[in-house]
């Protein structure tokens, strides 16, 4: 097949040769596989290489480190990420302006949580909070915002939207990495969650809610949350509800190494032991009830795990065929991104190779549908990486690429 890219768009796809002008650059695929750029639907671009303590520290440092990681993310073939928490607006702008190479970013901005909820990384010495008083460091840097009433939720949601959030992220229940949120708890009240949904929908977009338990998931769905992050403790009834209502499940095949990273005996490790068995169970429920399922990694505070981004995708082969896994990480994830409606920062079609779609393309040395492990080694197997019609890597002709990498 022949594929013509003009500007940032796939203009024509044809079995017959496409007539080209003098200035058209021709790349001979040589029997390799052309596929859409990969999409990670649950990423935290600001929180990959730093430690938790550093993430609240020097903002300049955090951004520079995140920019370096963003370049590597793109070089792993991830041309788009949905960022579900972190002060990512500056990085996104710098990437869009071409100052830094990195993926397209669908930003949520700060995670919005309750006192002691998932994402509340304050210390006990920060208590008590005076309503309307000084913000803690965590909030000042825009990592997470604490909100304990519908009014506070509205303010924090609208602040993220003002900064350009394409969707809003709340935590509806406990989480593994947070020091003070048990896994079983529901955090926001229905009224608080509803306030977020109203503010987001008034703005033309949607709320994604972190939730593991049936109670937290069902409360979120009841007030209009469109996407559940994780969901790993869901039961049959909840799975059925999600399928019936067309609610997205943003799932992650979390690697064993992530769990082992929490020290034995720690509260986080105990919570991880509760969650991990739910991964297989939830994928099985998602398949059984045909839930709209997006794929992501949720890598946090680990450069080593980030390098496994492709391998984490390939690990979906425990439940899906290679083709199903690749579709999930491209066109299916792109459908979730499009839920941001008019707040979509990159209007146009992503995750597919078709005429009129945005030109985010990978040329793979081999056939990843026959051998999905090819995506585990992008440095070797992705010979061309194109985002928005621009070539960022080309080992066939390095002079055509924007970077030497
Ligand atoms: Zn996350």
XYZ file of C-alpha atoms and ligand atoms in Angstrom:
406
model
C 0.000 0.000 0.000
C 1.020 3.610 -0.514
C 0.292 6.280 2.091
C 0.584 9.978 1.330
C 1.018 12.388 4.237
C 0.565 16.089 3.605
C 1.075 18.508 6.467
C -0.162 16.721 9.570
C -2.769 14.597 7.801
C -2.961 11.275 5.980
C -4.211 12.520 2.611
C -4.396 9.357 0.541
C -4.049 5.608 0.882
C -3.868 3.579 -2.280
C -2.755 0.239 -3.621
C -1.816 1.962 -6.860
C 1.133 4.356 -6.838
C 0.137 7.897 -5.791
C 1.294 10.670 -8.164
C 3.669 12.928 -6.200
C 5.272 16.299 -6.631
C 8.995 17.053 -6.799
C 9.274 17.958 -3.143
C 7.559 14.839 -1.825
C 9.888 12.672 0.219
C 9.496 8.966 -0.459
C 10.124 6.321 2.187
C 10.203 2.732 0.993
C 8.616 0.504 3.609
C 10.350 -2.601 2.332
C 7.717 -5.056 3.569
C 7.623 -3.616 7.090
C 4.370 -2.839 8.921
C 2.871 0.641 9.132
C 0.693 1.123 12.205
C -0.872 4.046 14.077
C 1.133 5.673 16.859
C 0.472 4.151 20.272
C -1.732 5.814 22.886
C -1.403 5.381 26.666
C -4.759 6.239 28.249
C -3.486 6.434 31.843
C -0.210 8.299 32.102
C 1.305 10.810 34.530
C 3.912 12.673 32.482
C 5.103 14.775 35.430
C 5.463 11.858 37.832
C 7.548 9.283 35.977
C 11.190 9.973 36.779
C 10.949 12.059 39.927
C 10.509 10.722 43.433
C 7.329 11.641 45.335
C 9.338 14.141 47.390
C 10.905 15.719 44.289
C 7.480 16.068 42.685
C 6.583 18.639 45.359
C 9.979 20.291 45.102
C 11.584 22.555 42.540
C 9.078 23.151 39.720
C 11.777 23.921 37.140
C 13.562 20.666 37.852
C 10.338 18.650 37.724
C 9.459 20.131 34.334
C 12.920 19.570 32.854
C 12.930 15.947 33.999
C 9.406 15.469 32.636
C 10.452 16.969 29.292
C 13.303 14.474 28.972
C 10.920 11.656 29.795
C 8.345 12.994 27.295
C 10.959 12.764 24.535
C 11.694 9.163 25.490
C 7.953 8.425 25.633
C 7.600 9.596 22.032
C 10.687 7.574 21.085
C 8.951 4.480 22.444
C 6.254 5.040 19.811
C 3.716 6.644 22.136
C 2.497 9.583 20.110
C -0.377 10.424 22.496
C -1.004 10.131 26.236
C -4.039 10.866 28.352
C -2.558 12.462 31.435
C -4.719 11.668 34.450
C -3.050 13.750 37.115
C -0.149 16.131 37.491
C 0.826 19.722 36.674
C 1.318 18.958 32.984
C -0.014 22.088 31.260
C 3.386 23.736 30.751
C 4.950 20.591 29.350
C 2.023 20.124 26.963
C 2.357 23.704 25.701
C 6.110 23.338 25.193
C 5.598 20.098 23.220
C 2.823 21.621 21.096
C 5.059 24.612 20.361
C 7.863 22.292 19.223
C 10.233 23.407 21.988
C 10.418 19.875 23.387
C 9.775 16.596 21.583
C 7.056 14.569 23.206
C 3.633 13.016 22.733
C 0.320 14.779 22.346
C -0.988 15.272 25.877
C -4.633 15.207 26.937
C -4.228 16.935 30.314
C -6.385 16.592 33.422
C -4.240 18.838 35.594
C -4.437 18.313 39.313
C -6.111 15.204 40.677
C -9.075 16.318 42.766
C -9.472 14.406 46.004
C -11.015 14.639 49.477
C -9.169 14.997 52.758
C -7.415 11.627 53.244
C -8.520 10.426 49.806
C -6.363 8.900 47.088
C -4.021 11.611 45.913
C -3.897 13.363 49.288
C -0.177 13.102 49.903
C -0.098 15.647 52.718
C 1.464 14.769 56.038
C -0.506 14.513 59.281
C 1.381 17.598 60.391
C -0.447 19.536 57.641
C -3.707 19.044 59.549
C -6.033 20.620 60.341
C -6.753 22.477 57.107
C -8.365 25.881 57.462
C -11.046 26.226 54.766
C -9.988 29.130 52.590
C -6.560 29.111 54.230
C -3.088 28.591 52.809
C -2.670 25.852 50.215
C -0.222 23.077 50.945
C 2.804 22.568 48.711
C 1.086 19.649 46.942
C -1.706 22.009 45.916
C 0.540 24.963 45.095
C 2.414 22.919 42.480
C -0.877 21.655 41.022
C -0.331 17.969 41.734
C -3.535 17.356 43.658
C -6.256 19.560 45.116
C -8.227 18.717 48.252
C -11.937 19.517 48.095
C -14.454 18.641 50.813
C -17.719 20.095 49.607
C -19.572 20.480 46.309
C -18.573 24.152 46.267
C -14.894 23.363 46.716
C -15.115 20.672 44.037
C -16.620 23.156 41.570
C -13.818 25.650 42.168
C -11.080 23.064 41.695
C -12.678 21.513 38.617
C -13.125 24.909 36.985
C -9.538 25.841 37.775
C -8.308 22.785 35.857
C -10.635 23.598 32.952
C -9.376 27.192 32.920
C -5.842 25.881 32.513
C -6.876 23.745 29.542
C -7.854 20.382 31.023
C -9.385 18.182 28.330
C -11.048 16.046 31.006
C -11.244 16.135 34.795
C -9.916 13.489 37.188
C -11.393 12.801 40.622
C -10.654 9.967 43.028
C -13.910 8.337 44.125
C -12.320 5.727 46.383
C -9.110 4.662 48.076
C -5.864 3.999 46.224
C -2.733 1.908 46.605
C -0.001 4.547 46.771
C -1.760 7.039 49.046
C -0.695 6.826 52.673
C -4.069 7.607 54.271
C -6.752 6.132 51.990
C -7.890 2.559 52.681
C -8.803 0.632 49.517
C -12.365 -0.106 50.610
C -13.487 3.487 51.231
C -15.696 5.688 49.088
C -14.417 9.225 49.340
C -16.476 11.879 47.545
C -20.188 12.026 48.340
C -22.614 11.730 45.445
C -23.299 15.471 45.697
C -19.588 16.278 45.449
C -19.079 13.986 42.457
C -22.177 15.432 40.828
C -20.789 18.945 41.225
C -17.703 17.883 39.283
C -19.750 16.213 36.564
C -21.941 19.310 36.186
C -18.956 21.631 35.920
C -17.201 19.359 33.410
C -20.325 18.805 31.311
C -21.166 22.497 31.309
C -17.686 22.860 29.809
C -18.381 20.218 27.160
C -16.233 17.477 28.606
C -16.331 14.629 31.124
C -15.121 13.311 34.474
C -12.867 10.280 34.859
C -13.016 8.751 38.339
C -10.427 6.610 40.040
C -12.433 3.776 41.638
C -11.763 0.164 42.559
C -14.798 -1.016 44.532
C -18.360 -1.653 43.332
C -19.601 1.061 45.715
C -17.230 3.748 44.419
C -17.792 2.756 40.794
C -21.572 2.645 41.101
C -21.780 5.982 42.911
C -19.659 7.546 40.158
C -21.804 6.137 37.385
C -25.011 7.225 39.112
C -23.979 10.886 38.966
C -22.697 10.854 35.392
C -19.015 9.909 35.475
C -18.135 8.636 31.982
C -14.890 6.769 32.631
C -13.779 4.563 35.520
C -10.032 4.367 36.090
C -8.823 0.913 37.257
C -12.041 -0.729 38.535
C -10.097 -3.769 39.663
C -12.366 -4.840 42.504
C -15.581 -4.702 40.488
C -18.143 -7.477 40.725
C -20.448 -8.998 38.115
C -23.298 -6.575 38.810
C -20.990 -3.574 38.409
C -19.488 -4.951 35.208
C -22.975 -5.447 33.826
C -23.947 -1.890 34.798
C -20.874 -0.457 33.079
C -21.641 -2.372 29.902
C -25.320 -1.380 29.903
C -24.563 2.311 30.455
C -21.649 2.397 28.007
C -19.230 3.539 30.709
C -15.543 3.366 29.806
C -13.200 1.175 31.794
C -9.676 2.570 31.711
C -7.688 -0.523 32.750
C -4.021 -1.259 33.306
C -2.300 -4.657 33.295
C -0.138 -3.478 36.197
C 3.167 -5.355 36.202
C 4.196 -7.488 39.183
C 7.332 -5.306 39.550
C 5.164 -2.320 40.472
C 3.653 -4.252 43.381
C 7.046 -5.527 44.508
C 8.256 -1.917 44.583
C 6.168 -1.315 47.713
C 8.156 -2.544 50.740
C 6.915 -5.711 52.453
C 4.968 -4.758 55.571
C 4.045 -1.304 54.271
C 0.422 -0.188 54.107
C 0.832 0.314 50.335
C 2.052 -3.262 49.849
C -0.926 -4.638 51.759
C -3.264 -2.628 49.523
C -1.415 -3.779 46.389
C -1.934 -7.396 47.466
C -5.694 -6.679 47.474
C -5.683 -5.095 44.035
C -3.385 -7.287 41.947
C -5.609 -10.408 41.888
C -8.339 -8.122 40.528
C -6.421 -7.426 37.329
C -7.091 -10.795 35.687
C -10.609 -10.926 37.112
C -11.489 -7.492 35.763
C -10.141 -8.205 32.281
C -12.250 -11.355 32.258
C -15.350 -9.375 33.296
C -14.585 -6.685 30.718
C -14.447 -9.319 28.003
C -17.504 -11.192 29.258
C -19.711 -8.083 29.310
C -18.018 -6.337 26.354
C -17.227 -3.228 28.407
C -15.607 -0.408 26.431
C -12.044 -0.953 27.621
C -9.141 1.438 27.245
C -5.530 0.497 27.940
C -2.952 2.384 29.984
C 0.052 1.810 32.205
C -0.216 4.143 35.249
C 3.571 4.172 35.644
C 4.518 6.294 38.664
C 7.918 7.285 40.041
C 9.859 4.717 38.013
C 11.986 5.390 34.943
C 12.642 1.651 34.734
C 8.932 0.813 34.474
C 8.435 3.592 31.930
C 10.944 1.825 29.698
C 8.594 -1.185 29.931
C 5.664 0.808 28.492
C 5.553 -1.298 25.319
C 6.103 -4.502 27.278
C 3.172 -3.656 29.552
C 1.033 -3.329 26.431
C 2.342 -6.646 25.096
C 1.428 -8.237 28.443
C -2.239 -7.836 27.430
C -1.674 -10.990 25.392
C -2.653 -12.872 28.569
C -6.261 -11.911 27.721
C -6.302 -10.548 24.186
C -4.920 -11.440 20.777
C -2.063 -9.207 19.598
C -4.444 -7.555 17.142
C -6.986 -6.849 19.899
C -4.273 -5.389 22.146
C -2.942 -3.135 19.394
C -6.438 -1.948 18.468
C -7.081 -1.139 22.132
C -3.906 0.956 22.399
C -4.676 2.855 19.193
C -8.203 3.324 17.824
C -10.095 2.292 20.973
C -8.051 4.592 23.187
C -8.603 7.330 20.603
C -12.382 6.963 21.052
C -11.951 7.614 24.756
C -9.820 10.688 24.023
C -12.573 11.997 21.761
C -14.991 12.088 24.724
C -13.372 15.435 25.501
C -15.588 16.842 22.733
C -14.942 20.487 21.925
C -12.227 20.552 24.625
C -10.222 18.066 22.562
C -6.827 19.763 22.181
C -6.096 17.830 18.961
C -9.310 17.764 16.907
C -8.983 15.166 14.186
C -8.897 11.413 14.088
C -6.196 9.602 16.048
C -5.305 5.941 16.399
C -6.049 4.870 12.835
C -4.413 4.901 9.420
C -7.118 6.213 7.157
C -7.564 9.108 4.785
C -8.151 12.326 6.715
C -6.710 11.054 10.008
C -3.871 12.798 11.809
C -0.502 11.434 10.703
C 0.810 9.665 13.810
C 2.561 6.633 12.349
C 5.047 3.929 13.260
C 6.959 1.804 10.785
C 7.672 -1.511 12.491
C 10.466 -3.814 11.396
C 8.306 -6.936 11.338
C 4.646 -7.738 11.924
C 3.457 -6.953 15.461
C 0.175 -8.797 14.846
C 2.166 -11.977 14.301
C 4.687 -11.121 17.030
C 3.549 -8.574 19.595
C 6.857 -8.739 21.458
C 8.248 -6.464 18.714
C 6.692 -3.514 20.572
C 8.734 -4.359 23.676
C 11.875 -3.082 21.959
C 10.934 0.153 20.208
C 14.552 1.331 19.928
C 15.267 -1.614 17.654
C 11.938 -2.333 15.982
C 10.295 1.056 15.411
C 12.351 2.333 12.491
C 10.198 5.401 11.844
C 8.208 7.426 14.384
C 5.993 10.179 12.975
C 3.771 12.479 15.014
C 1.562 15.140 13.478
C 3.199 14.552 10.090
C 6.701 15.183 11.440
C 9.337 12.468 11.545
C 11.033 12.225 14.944
C 12.950 9.038 14.227
C 14.053 7.434 10.993
C 16.751 4.810 11.160
C 16.296 4.117 7.430
C 17.348 7.689 6.649
C 18.419 9.564 9.798
C 18.815 12.808 7.829
C 15.002 12.975 7.540
C 14.391 12.920 11.289
C 14.036 15.910 13.585
C 16.251 14.277 16.224
C 19.385 12.222 15.997
C 17.981 9.527 18.256
Zn -2.904 6.952 37.895
